[in-house]
PDB file of C-alpha atoms and ligand atoms in Angstrom:
ATOM      1  CA  MET A   1       0.000   0.000   0.000  1.00 95.00           C
ATOM      2  CA  ARG A   2       1.198   3.503  -0.757  1.00 97.00           C
ATOM      3  CA  PRO A   3       1.451   5.870   2.234  1.00 97.00           C
ATOM      4  CA  GLU A   4      -1.367   8.019   0.806  1.00 97.00           C
ATOM      5  CA  GLU A   5      -3.616   4.937   1.034  1.00 97.00           C
ATOM      6  CA  ILE A   6      -2.658   4.354   4.666  1.00 98.00           C
ATOM      7  CA  VAL A   7      -3.026   7.773   6.340  1.00 98.00           C
ATOM      8  CA  ASN A   8      -6.490   9.298   6.696  1.00 98.00           C
ATOM      9  CA  LEU A   9      -5.479  12.429   4.782  1.00 97.00           C
ATOM     10  CA  GLU A  10      -8.951  13.953   4.981  1.00 97.00           C
ATOM     11  CA  ALA A  11      -8.754  14.234   8.751  1.00 97.00           C
ATOM     12  CA  TYR A  12      -4.958  14.740   8.794  1.00 98.00           C
ATOM     13  CA  PRO A  13      -3.907  16.887   5.790  1.00 97.00           C
ATOM     14  CA  ILE A  14      -0.157  16.453   6.279  1.00 97.00           C
ATOM     15  CA  LEU A  15       0.969  16.223   2.651  1.00 96.00           C
ATOM     16  CA  ASP A  16       1.460  19.888   1.823  1.00 95.00           C
ATOM     17  CA  PRO A  17       3.798  21.726   4.250  1.00 92.00           C
ATOM     18  CA  SER A  18       2.326  25.083   3.174  1.00 94.00           C
ATOM     19  CA  ASP A  19      -1.304  24.093   3.853  1.00 96.00           C
ATOM     20  CA  PRO A  20      -2.702  26.347   6.635  1.00 97.00           C
ATOM     21  CA  LYS A  21      -4.987  23.481   7.741  1.00 97.00           C
ATOM     22  CA  ARG A  22      -1.843  21.435   8.393  1.00 97.00           C
ATOM     23  CA  ALA A  23      -0.269  24.250  10.401  1.00 97.00           C
ATOM     24  CA  ALA A  24      -3.404  24.643  12.546  1.00 97.00           C
ATOM     25  CA  LEU A  25      -3.623  20.893  13.143  1.00 98.00           C
ATOM     26  CA  VAL A  26       0.006  20.562  14.163  1.00 97.00           C
ATOM     27  CA  ALA A  27      -0.205  23.603  16.460  1.00 97.00           C
ATOM     28  CA  ARG A  28      -3.275  22.170  18.204  1.00 98.00           C
ATOM     29  CA  LEU A  29      -1.643  18.756  18.699  1.00 98.00           C
ATOM     30  CA  LYS A  30       1.612  20.305  19.982  1.00 98.00           C
ATOM     31  CA  LYS A  31      -0.272  22.423  22.516  1.00 98.00           C
ATOM     32  CA  GLU A  32      -2.207  19.405  23.730  1.00 97.00           C
ATOM     33  CA  LEU A  33       0.960  17.308  24.146  1.00 96.00           C
ATOM     34  CA  ASP A  34       2.676  20.107  26.071  1.00 96.00           C
ATOM     35  CA  GLU A  35      -0.322  20.566  28.368  1.00 96.00           C
ATOM     36  CA  LYS A  36      -1.279  16.941  29.012  1.00 95.00           C
ATOM     37  CA  GLN A  37       1.909  14.935  28.254  1.00 94.00           C
ATOM     38  CA  TYR A  38      -0.057  12.917  25.715  1.00 96.00           C
ATOM     39  CA  VAL A  39      -2.045  13.556  22.577  1.00 96.00           C
ATOM     40  CA  SER A  40      -4.285  11.167  20.699  1.00 96.00           C
ATOM     41  CA  LEU A  41      -5.008  11.293  16.937  1.00 97.00           C
ATOM     42  CA  PRO A  42      -8.139   9.166  16.395  1.00 97.00           C
ATOM     43  CA  ASP A  43      -8.679   7.436  13.020  1.00 97.00           C
ATOM     44  CA  PHE A  44      -5.146   8.280  11.890  1.00 98.00           C
ATOM     45  CA  ILE A  45      -5.044   5.326   9.511  1.00 98.00           C
ATOM     46  CA  LYS A  46      -7.673   3.921   7.203  1.00 98.00           C
ATOM     47  CA  PRO A  47      -9.483   0.671   8.052  1.00 97.00           C
ATOM     48  CA  GLU A  48      -7.951  -1.317   5.132  1.00 98.00           C
ATOM     49  CA  ALA A  49      -4.426  -0.384   6.220  1.00 98.00           C
ATOM     50  CA  ARG A  50      -5.219  -1.335   9.798  1.00 98.00           C
ATOM     51  CA  GLN A  51      -6.605  -4.704   8.695  1.00 98.00           C
ATOM     52  CA  LYS A  52      -3.475  -5.434   6.657  1.00 98.00           C
ATOM     53  CA  ALA A  53      -1.235  -4.580   9.624  1.00 98.00           C
ATOM     54  CA  VAL A  54      -3.290  -6.834  11.912  1.00 98.00           C
ATOM     55  CA  ALA A  55      -2.996  -9.688   9.393  1.00 98.00           C
ATOM     56  CA  ASP A  56       0.780  -9.126   9.199  1.00 98.00           C
ATOM     57  CA  ALA A  57       1.029  -9.245  12.995  1.00 98.00           C
ATOM     58  CA  MET A  58      -1.019 -12.438  13.265  1.00 98.00           C
ATOM     59  CA  ALA A  59       1.071 -14.109  10.525  1.00 98.00           C
ATOM     60  CA  ALA A  60       4.314 -13.198  12.289  1.00 98.00           C
ATOM     61  CA  LEU A  61       3.150 -14.002  15.822  1.00 97.00           C
ATOM     62  CA  PRO A  62       5.075 -17.311  16.040  1.00 95.00           C
ATOM     63  CA  ASN A  63       8.252 -15.167  15.713  1.00 93.00           C
ATOM     64  CA  ALA A  64       7.325 -12.957  18.662  1.00 96.00           C
ATOM     65  CA  HIS A  65       9.450 -12.855  21.785  1.00 95.00           C
ATOM     66  CA  HIS A  66       7.453 -13.444  24.969  1.00 95.00           C
ATOM     67  CA  ASN A  67       8.532 -10.987  27.604  1.00 92.00           C
ATOM     68  CA  GLY A  68       7.396 -12.022  31.050  1.00 92.00           C
ATOM     69  CA  SER A  69       9.122 -10.311  33.927  1.00 86.00           C
ATOM     70  CA  ARG A  70       8.982  -8.940  37.422  1.00 90.00           C
ATOM     71  CA  ARG A  71      10.446  -5.486  37.282  1.00 90.00           C
ATOM     72  CA  ASN A  72      10.370  -2.131  39.011  1.00 93.00           C
ATOM     73  CA  CYS A  73       9.056   1.091  37.470  1.00 95.00           C
ATOM     74  CA  TYR A  74      12.545   1.913  36.169  1.00 91.00           C
ATOM     75  CA  LEU A  75      12.442  -1.311  34.093  1.00 86.00           C
ATOM     76  CA  TYR A  76      15.100  -3.094  36.180  1.00 87.00           C
ATOM     77  CA  ARG A  77      14.633  -6.698  37.234  1.00 87.00           C
ATOM     78  CA  GLN A  78      16.812  -6.260  40.333  1.00 91.00           C
ATOM     79  CA  GLY A  79      15.966  -4.102  43.332  1.00 93.00           C
ATOM     80  CA  ASP A  80      18.480  -2.236  45.466  1.00 95.00           C
ATOM     81  CA  PRO A  81      19.050  -3.888  48.877  1.00 96.00           C
ATOM     82  CA  SER A  82      20.639  -0.694  50.207  1.00 97.00           C
ATOM     83  CA  LEU A  83      17.275   1.101  49.910  1.00 96.00           C
ATOM     84  CA  PRO A  84      14.101   0.615  52.030  1.00 96.00           C
ATOM     85  CA  ASP A  85      11.500  -1.960  50.972  1.00 95.00           C
ATOM     86  CA  ASP A  86       9.001   0.727  49.985  1.00 94.00           C
ATOM     87  CA  HIS A  87      11.438   2.656  47.783  1.00 97.00           C
ATOM     88  CA  PRO A  88      10.188   2.478  44.159  1.00 97.00           C
ATOM     89  CA  SER A  89      13.371   0.601  43.171  1.00 96.00           C
ATOM     90  CA  ASN A  90      12.247  -2.272  45.405  1.00 97.00           C
ATOM     91  CA  ILE A  91       8.601  -2.463  44.354  1.00 97.00           C
ATOM     92  CA  MET A  92       8.496  -5.288  41.809  1.00 96.00           C
ATOM     93  CA  MET A  93       5.524  -5.763  39.453  1.00 96.00           C
ATOM     94  CA  GLU A  94       4.559  -8.390  36.876  1.00 94.00           C
ATOM     95  CA  ALA A  95       4.560  -7.507  33.179  1.00 94.00           C
ATOM     96  CA  SER A  96       3.916  -9.721  30.167  1.00 96.00           C
ATOM     97  CA  SER A  97       3.706  -9.082  26.416  1.00 96.00           C
ATOM     98  CA  ARG A  98       4.770 -10.452  23.039  1.00 97.00           C
ATOM     99  CA  MET A  99       7.182  -8.389  20.966  1.00 96.00           C
ATOM    100  CA  LEU A 100       7.622  -8.555  17.204  1.00 97.00           C
ATOM    101  CA  ALA A 101      10.917  -6.906  16.264  1.00 97.00           C
ATOM    102  CA  TYR A 102      11.268  -4.862  13.071  1.00 97.00           C
ATOM    103  CA  ASP A 103      12.973  -7.701  11.201  1.00 96.00           C
ATOM    104  CA  ARG A 104      10.352 -10.287  12.237  1.00 97.00           C
ATOM    105  CA  PHE A 105       7.339  -9.049  10.238  1.00 98.00           C
ATOM    106  CA  ALA A 106       6.534  -8.182   6.623  1.00 98.00           C
ATOM    107  CA  ASP A 107       8.456  -5.364   4.934  1.00 98.00           C
ATOM    108  CA  ASP A 108       5.281  -4.105   3.275  1.00 98.00           C
ATOM    109  CA  CYS A 109       3.431  -3.873   6.594  1.00 98.00           C
ATOM    110  CA  PRO A 110       1.716  -0.436   6.686  1.00 98.00           C
ATOM    111  CA  VAL A 111       3.429   0.490   9.983  1.00 98.00           C
ATOM    112  CA  LYS A 112       6.817   0.272   8.253  1.00 98.00           C
ATOM    113  CA  THR A 113       5.596   2.355   5.319  1.00 98.00           C
ATOM    114  CA  LEU A 114       4.316   5.000   7.764  1.00 98.00           C
ATOM    115  CA  TYR A 115       7.504   4.971   9.805  1.00 97.00           C
ATOM    116  CA  HIS A 116       9.685   5.733   6.784  1.00 97.00           C
ATOM    117  CA  TRP A 117       7.379   8.348   5.229  1.00 98.00           C
ATOM    118  CA  GLU A 118       8.690  11.897   5.448  1.00 97.00           C
ATOM    119  CA  PRO A 119       5.300  13.663   5.899  1.00 97.00           C
ATOM    120  CA  VAL A 120       4.614  11.579   9.045  1.00 97.00           C
ATOM    121  CA  ARG A 121       8.155  12.020  10.403  1.00 97.00           C
ATOM    122  CA  GLN A 122       7.916  15.782   9.813  1.00 97.00           C
ATOM    123  CA  MET A 123       4.492  16.038  11.466  1.00 97.00           C
ATOM    124  CA  VAL A 124       5.746  14.179  14.529  1.00 97.00           C
ATOM    125  CA  ALA A 125       8.899  16.338  14.731  1.00 97.00           C
ATOM    126  CA  GLU A 126       6.784  19.479  14.831  1.00 97.00           C
ATOM    127  CA  ILE A 127       4.366  18.088  17.424  1.00 97.00           C
ATOM    128  CA  VAL A 128       7.161  17.023  19.793  1.00 96.00           C
ATOM    129  CA  GLY A 129       9.111  20.242  19.124  1.00 95.00           C
ATOM    130  CA  SER A 130      12.179  18.605  17.647  1.00 94.00           C
ATOM    131  CA  GLU A 131      13.890  20.180  14.653  1.00 91.00           C
ATOM    132  CA  THR A 132      14.592  16.928  12.804  1.00 94.00           C
ATOM    133  CA  LEU A 133      13.838  13.302  13.552  1.00 95.00           C
ATOM    134  CA  TYR A 134      15.749  10.351  12.131  1.00 95.00           C
ATOM    135  CA  ASP A 135      14.912   6.702  11.697  1.00 95.00           C
ATOM    136  CA  ASN A 136      16.437   4.322  14.217  1.00 94.00           C
ATOM    137  CA  GLU A 137      18.833   2.009  12.348  1.00 95.00           C
ATOM    138  CA  ASP A 138      18.825  -1.005  14.607  1.00 94.00           C
ATOM    139  CA  PRO A 139      17.670  -4.349  13.111  1.00 95.00           C
ATOM    140  CA  CYS A 140      15.098  -4.768  15.943  1.00 95.00           C
ATOM    141  CA  GLN A 141      13.987  -1.367  17.153  1.00 93.00           C
ATOM    142  CA  PRO A 142      12.652   1.109  14.546  1.00 96.00           C
ATOM    143  CA  VAL A 143       9.010   0.054  14.639  1.00 97.00           C
ATOM    144  CA  ASN A 144       7.628  -2.933  16.514  1.00 97.00           C
ATOM    145  CA  LEU A 145       4.364  -4.770  16.843  1.00 98.00           C
ATOM    146  CA  LEU A 146       3.610  -5.187  20.542  1.00 97.00           C
ATOM    147  CA  CYS A 147       0.992  -7.874  21.173  1.00 98.00           C
ATOM    148  CA  TYR A 148      -0.949  -8.605  24.364  1.00 98.00           C
ATOM    149  CA  GLN A 149      -3.054 -11.743  24.708  1.00 97.00           C
ATOM    150  CA  THR A 150      -5.413 -12.538  27.604  1.00 97.00           C
ATOM    151  CA  GLY A 151      -3.647 -11.867  30.897  1.00 96.00           C
ATOM    152  CA  ASP A 152      -0.796  -9.819  29.392  1.00 97.00           C
ATOM    153  CA  ARG A 153      -0.242  -6.373  30.876  1.00 97.00           C
ATOM    154  CA  SER A 154       2.332  -3.673  31.390  1.00 95.00           C
ATOM    155  CA  ALA A 155       2.967  -2.569  34.977  1.00 95.00           C
ATOM    156  CA  TRP A 156       3.592   1.058  36.014  1.00 97.00           C
ATOM    157  CA  HIS A 157       6.846   2.274  34.480  1.00 93.00           C
ATOM    158  CA  PHE A 158       8.784   5.222  33.136  1.00 93.00           C
ATOM    159  CA  ASP A 159      10.122   4.900  29.589  1.00 89.00           C
ATOM    160  CA  SER A 160      13.849   5.173  29.962  1.00 76.00           C
ATOM    161  CA  VAL A 161      15.450   6.199  26.718  1.00 70.00           C
ATOM    162  CA  ASN A 162      13.260   8.302  24.492  1.00 73.00           C
ATOM    163  CA  ALA A 163      11.956  11.821  24.974  1.00 81.00           C
ATOM    164  CA  PHE A 164       8.621  10.703  23.560  1.00 92.00           C
ATOM    165  CA  THR A 165       6.877   7.480  22.599  1.00 92.00           C
ATOM    166  CA  MET A 166       4.533   6.974  19.679  1.00 96.00           C
ATOM    167  CA  THR A 167       2.025   4.147  19.420  1.00 96.00           C
ATOM    168  CA  LEU A 168      -0.615   3.183  16.880  1.00 97.00           C
ATOM    169  CA  MET A 169      -3.486   1.013  18.068  1.00 97.00           C
ATOM    170  CA  LEU A 170      -4.013  -1.630  15.388  1.00 98.00           C
ATOM    171  CA  GLN A 171      -6.451  -3.858  17.251  1.00 98.00           C
ATOM    172  CA  ALA A 172      -7.987  -3.187  20.661  1.00 96.00           C
ATOM    173  CA  SER A 173      -8.799  -5.946  23.150  1.00 96.00           C
ATOM    174  CA  GLU A 174     -12.410  -6.844  23.961  1.00 95.00           C
ATOM    175  CA  SER A 175     -11.868  -5.516  27.447  1.00 95.00           C
ATOM    176  CA  GLY A 176      -8.971  -4.543  29.675  1.00 95.00           C
ATOM    177  CA  GLY A 177      -5.832  -3.282  27.958  1.00 95.00           C
ATOM    178  CA  ASP A 178      -6.578   0.252  29.174  1.00 95.00           C
ATOM    179  CA  PHE A 179      -3.745   2.745  29.035  1.00 95.00           C
ATOM    180  CA  GLU A 180      -3.407   4.838  32.174  1.00 96.00           C
ATOM    181  CA  MET A 181      -0.972   7.629  32.877  1.00 96.00           C
ATOM    182  CA  VAL A 182      -0.047   9.853  35.818  1.00 97.00           C
ATOM    183  CA  PRO A 183       1.206  13.043  34.110  1.00 95.00           C
ATOM    184  CA  ASN A 184       4.410  14.563  35.504  1.00 95.00           C
ATOM    185  CA  THR A 185       4.913  12.004  38.267  1.00 96.00           C
ATOM    186  CA  ARG A 186       8.509  13.217  38.447  1.00 96.00           C
ATOM    187  CA  THR A 187      10.641  15.894  36.762  1.00 93.00           C
ATOM    188  CA  ASP A 188      14.136  15.864  35.262  1.00 91.00           C
ATOM    189  CA  ASP A 189      15.384  17.370  38.535  1.00 94.00           C
ATOM    190  CA  ASP A 190      13.227  15.622  41.141  1.00 96.00           C
ATOM    191  CA  PRO A 191      12.729  11.810  41.189  1.00 96.00           C
ATOM    192  CA  ASN A 192       9.810  12.354  43.599  1.00 97.00           C
ATOM    193  CA  HIS A 193      10.274   8.918  45.204  1.00 97.00           C
ATOM    194  CA  ASP A 194       7.574   9.303  47.893  1.00 96.00           C
ATOM    195  CA  TYR A 195       4.912  10.231  45.381  1.00 97.00           C
ATOM    196  CA  VAL A 196       6.032   7.469  42.964  1.00 97.00           C
ATOM    197  CA  THR A 197       5.666   4.954  45.827  1.00 97.00           C
ATOM    198  CA  ARG A 198       2.140   6.202  46.561  1.00 97.00           C
ATOM    199  CA  VAL A 199       1.135   5.805  42.897  1.00 97.00           C
ATOM    200  CA  LEU A 200       2.648   2.291  42.749  1.00 97.00           C
ATOM    201  CA  LYS A 201       0.780   1.299  45.919  1.00 96.00           C
ATOM    202  CA  GLY A 202      -2.535   2.486  44.442  1.00 95.00           C
ATOM    203  CA  ASP A 203      -2.957   5.409  46.850  1.00 96.00           C
ATOM    204  CA  CYS A 204      -3.596   8.040  44.147  1.00 93.00           C
ATOM    205  CA  PRO A 205      -6.143   6.625  41.678  1.00 94.00           C
ATOM    206  CA  GLN A 206      -7.535  10.150  41.202  1.00 95.00           C
ATOM    207  CA  ASP A 207      -4.245  11.271  39.614  1.00 96.00           C
ATOM    208  CA  ALA A 208      -4.317   8.659  36.820  1.00 96.00           C
ATOM    209  CA  VAL A 209      -5.859   9.641  33.501  1.00 95.00           C
ATOM    210  CA  SER A 210      -7.283   6.961  31.267  1.00 92.00           C
ATOM    211  CA  VAL A 211      -6.236   7.553  27.656  1.00 91.00           C
ATOM    212  CA  ALA A 212      -8.957   6.278  25.349  1.00 78.00           C
ATOM    213  CA  ARG A 213      -7.503   4.749  22.238  1.00 79.00           C
ATOM    214  CA  GLU A 214      -9.693   3.149  19.652  1.00 91.00           C
ATOM    215  CA  ALA A 215      -8.310   1.030  16.836  1.00 95.00           C
ATOM    216  CA  GLY A 216      -6.628   3.309  14.286  1.00 96.00           C
ATOM    217  CA  ALA A 217      -5.609   5.961  16.847  1.00 97.00           C
ATOM    218  CA  LEU A 218      -2.080   7.295  16.929  1.00 97.00           C
ATOM    219  CA  CYS A 219      -0.877   8.398  20.351  1.00 96.00           C
ATOM    220  CA  ILE A 220       2.204  10.464  21.191  1.00 96.00           C
ATOM    221  CA  PHE A 221       3.161  10.665  24.851  1.00 95.00           C
ATOM    222  CA  ARG A 222       6.032  11.684  27.053  1.00 94.00           C
ATOM    223  CA  GLY A 223       6.543   8.573  29.155  1.00 92.00           C
ATOM    224  CA  CYS A 224       9.932   9.436  30.653  1.00 91.00           C
ATOM    225  CA  ASN A 225       8.567  11.416  33.589  1.00 93.00           C
ATOM    226  CA  SER A 226       4.967  10.195  33.624  1.00 95.00           C
ATOM    227  CA  LEU A 227       4.251   6.744  35.050  1.00 97.00           C
ATOM    228  CA  HIS A 228       2.029   4.686  32.749  1.00 96.00           C
ATOM    229  CA  ARG A 229       0.695   1.150  32.484  1.00 97.00           C
ATOM    230  CA  VAL A 230      -1.603  -1.133  30.476  1.00 96.00           C
ATOM    231  CA  SER A 231      -4.236  -3.019  32.497  1.00 95.00           C
ATOM    232  CA  PRO A 232      -4.522  -6.816  31.996  1.00 96.00           C
ATOM    233  CA  VAL A 233      -6.041  -7.741  28.658  1.00 97.00           C
ATOM    234  CA  GLU A 234      -9.229  -9.819  28.764  1.00 97.00           C
ATOM    235  CA  GLY A 235     -11.017 -11.748  26.016  1.00 97.00           C
ATOM    236  CA  ALA A 236      -9.922 -13.672  22.948  1.00 96.00           C
ATOM    237  CA  THR A 237      -8.906 -10.682  20.774  1.00 97.00           C
ATOM    238  CA  MET A 238      -5.189  -9.878  20.715  1.00 97.00           C
ATOM    239  CA  ARG A 239      -4.353  -6.254  21.559  1.00 97.00           C
ATOM    240  CA  ILE A 240      -1.899  -5.203  18.827  1.00 98.00           C
ATOM    241  CA  MET A 241       0.032  -1.965  19.029  1.00 98.00           C
ATOM    242  CA  GLY A 242       2.567  -0.481  16.622  1.00 98.00           C
ATOM    243  CA  VAL A 243       5.376   1.218  18.565  1.00 96.00           C
ATOM    244  CA  PHE A 244       7.541   3.741  16.666  1.00 96.00           C
ATOM    245  CA  VAL A 245      11.009   4.832  17.739  1.00 93.00           C
ATOM    246  CA  TYR A 246      12.424   8.020  16.206  1.00 94.00           C
ATOM    247  CA  GLU A 247      15.807   9.494  17.067  1.00 92.00           C
ATOM    248  CA  THR A 248      17.108  13.050  17.314  1.00 91.00           C
ATOM    249  CA  GLU A 249      20.462  12.050  15.776  1.00 92.00           C
ATOM    250  CA  PRO A 250      21.210   9.941  12.691  1.00 93.00           C
ATOM    251  CA  GLY A 251      22.770   6.466  12.780  1.00 93.00           C
ATOM    252  CA  ILE A 252      21.426   5.265  16.144  1.00 91.00           C
ATOM    253  CA  VAL A 253      21.468   1.496  16.743  1.00 91.00           C
ATOM    254  CA  GLY A 254      20.333  -0.367  19.852  1.00 86.00           C
ATOM    255  CA  ASP A 255      22.250  -1.602  22.852  1.00 84.00           C
ATOM    256  CA  PRO A 256      22.846  -5.397  22.507  1.00 84.00           C
ATOM    257  CA  GLU A 257      21.810  -5.891  26.148  1.00 79.00           C
ATOM    258  CA  VAL A 258      18.467  -4.177  25.533  1.00 79.00           C
ATOM    259  CA  ASN A 259      17.958  -6.258  22.389  1.00 86.00           C
ATOM    260  CA  ALA A 260      18.686  -9.396  24.404  1.00 84.00           C
ATOM    261  CA  THR A 261      16.044  -8.584  27.045  1.00 79.00           C
ATOM    262  CA  VAL A 262      13.369  -6.987  24.905  1.00 85.00           C
ATOM    263  CA  TYR A 263      13.663  -9.071  21.732  1.00 90.00           C
ATOM    264  CA  GLY A 264      15.340 -12.246  22.990  1.00 86.00           C
ATOM    265  CA  ARG A 265      18.326 -11.765  20.699  1.00 88.00           C
ATOM    266  CA  ALA A 266      21.472 -13.739  21.365  1.00 80.00           C
ATOM    267  CA  GLN A 267      24.340 -11.467  22.373  1.00 73.00           C
ATOM    268  CA  ALA A 268      27.432 -11.785  20.239  1.00 64.00           C
ATOM    269  CA  THR A 269      30.344 -13.128  22.273  1.00 59.00           C
ATOM    270  CA  ALA A 270      33.594 -11.295  21.766  1.00 52.00           C
TER     271      ALA A 270
HETATM  272  O1  AKG B 301       0.993  -0.704  24.896  1.00 91.63           O
HETATM  273  C1  AKG B 301       0.819   0.472  25.263  1.00 91.63           C
HETATM  274  O2  AKG B 301      -0.278   1.011  25.192  1.00 91.63           O
HETATM  275  C2  AKG B 301       1.925   1.309  25.844  1.00 91.63           C
HETATM  276  C3  AKG B 301       3.231   0.656  25.739  1.00 91.63           C
HETATM  277  C4  AKG B 301       4.268   1.449  26.450  1.00 91.63           C
HETATM  278  O3  AKG B 301       4.232   1.659  27.607  1.00 91.63           O
HETATM  279  C5  AKG B 301       5.378   1.988  25.686  1.00 91.63           C
HETATM  280  O4  AKG B 301       5.451   1.738  24.469  1.00 91.63           O
HETATM  281  O5  AKG B 301       6.206   2.688  26.277  1.00 91.63           O
HETATM  282 FE1  FE2 B 302       6.060   2.721  28.249  1.00 91.63          FE
END
C-alpha cells in the first residue's frame, strides 16, 4: 500500500507543508501534548491499512518474543538492597507481552511504510518540538508490533530512553488493555520517590488519567517522567500496538543488552 492509502489524509492533511490546515492541526496537537503529556489522533489510519497490519502481525506471531518479567518502574529486574522496601526501586511488578521486532514481520506492513514516510516524520517532529527526527537504524527497534493476549499487561513504568513514545493502536482488546498515565509524576530534577511509591501502591487513583484509544488511533506521549501502564487484557482478541522509535540524531542502533532482554536476541560473544 502507498502511504497516501494508509493515512487518513482527509482528517490529517499532512501532505502539503504550506497548507494552513496542516499548520493549525500541528499547532493544536503540539499544545495538547505540552499541556497533558499525551495527545491522541483518532482514526489516523484507514481501516484497510489497519486490517493489513493486523494480518501481518497475526502471521508473524510465532516469531514474537514473549517478555514475562517482574520489574520495578525503572524497568530493572533487580531491586536495590541498600534502599528501604518501599522505595520504588524495590517495588516489583509483573509484566507480560509479546514483541515482534522490526525484522520479524513483513516489509510491506503499513506500519513500516508510515515509519519511513517523510510527511509523518515531519508532522511528529513538529508536534514534539524537535527540529529533525531520524529513523532508528537497529535491526530490531525502529518500529515494533507489541501484542498482548489474555492476561498480558504492562505494569507502572517510566520509559527510559526516548523523549517521547509513539504508538498506533491496530487492534484493541475486547476488554482490559486500558492505558493509564499519571502526568508529571517526576521531573528531570526531582525523582519524587515518595509520590512514585504512593502511585505504585494504588494510593492516588484520582491522579491517573485513562487515555482512550480506539483502533486506528495514533498516540504520542512523554513517558519518561509520567508513570504509565496497560491493564490486563481480557477476552480472545489480541491487543496489537505499533510502537515507533524516532531518534534526534542519525545512525542510532540499539544496545545489545536491551535487544537481548526486549527481543530475545542472542548477544554476540567477543
Ligand atoms: O501498549 C501500550 O499502550 C503502551 C506501551 C508502552 O508503555 C510503551 O510503548 O512505552
Ligand atoms: Fe512505556
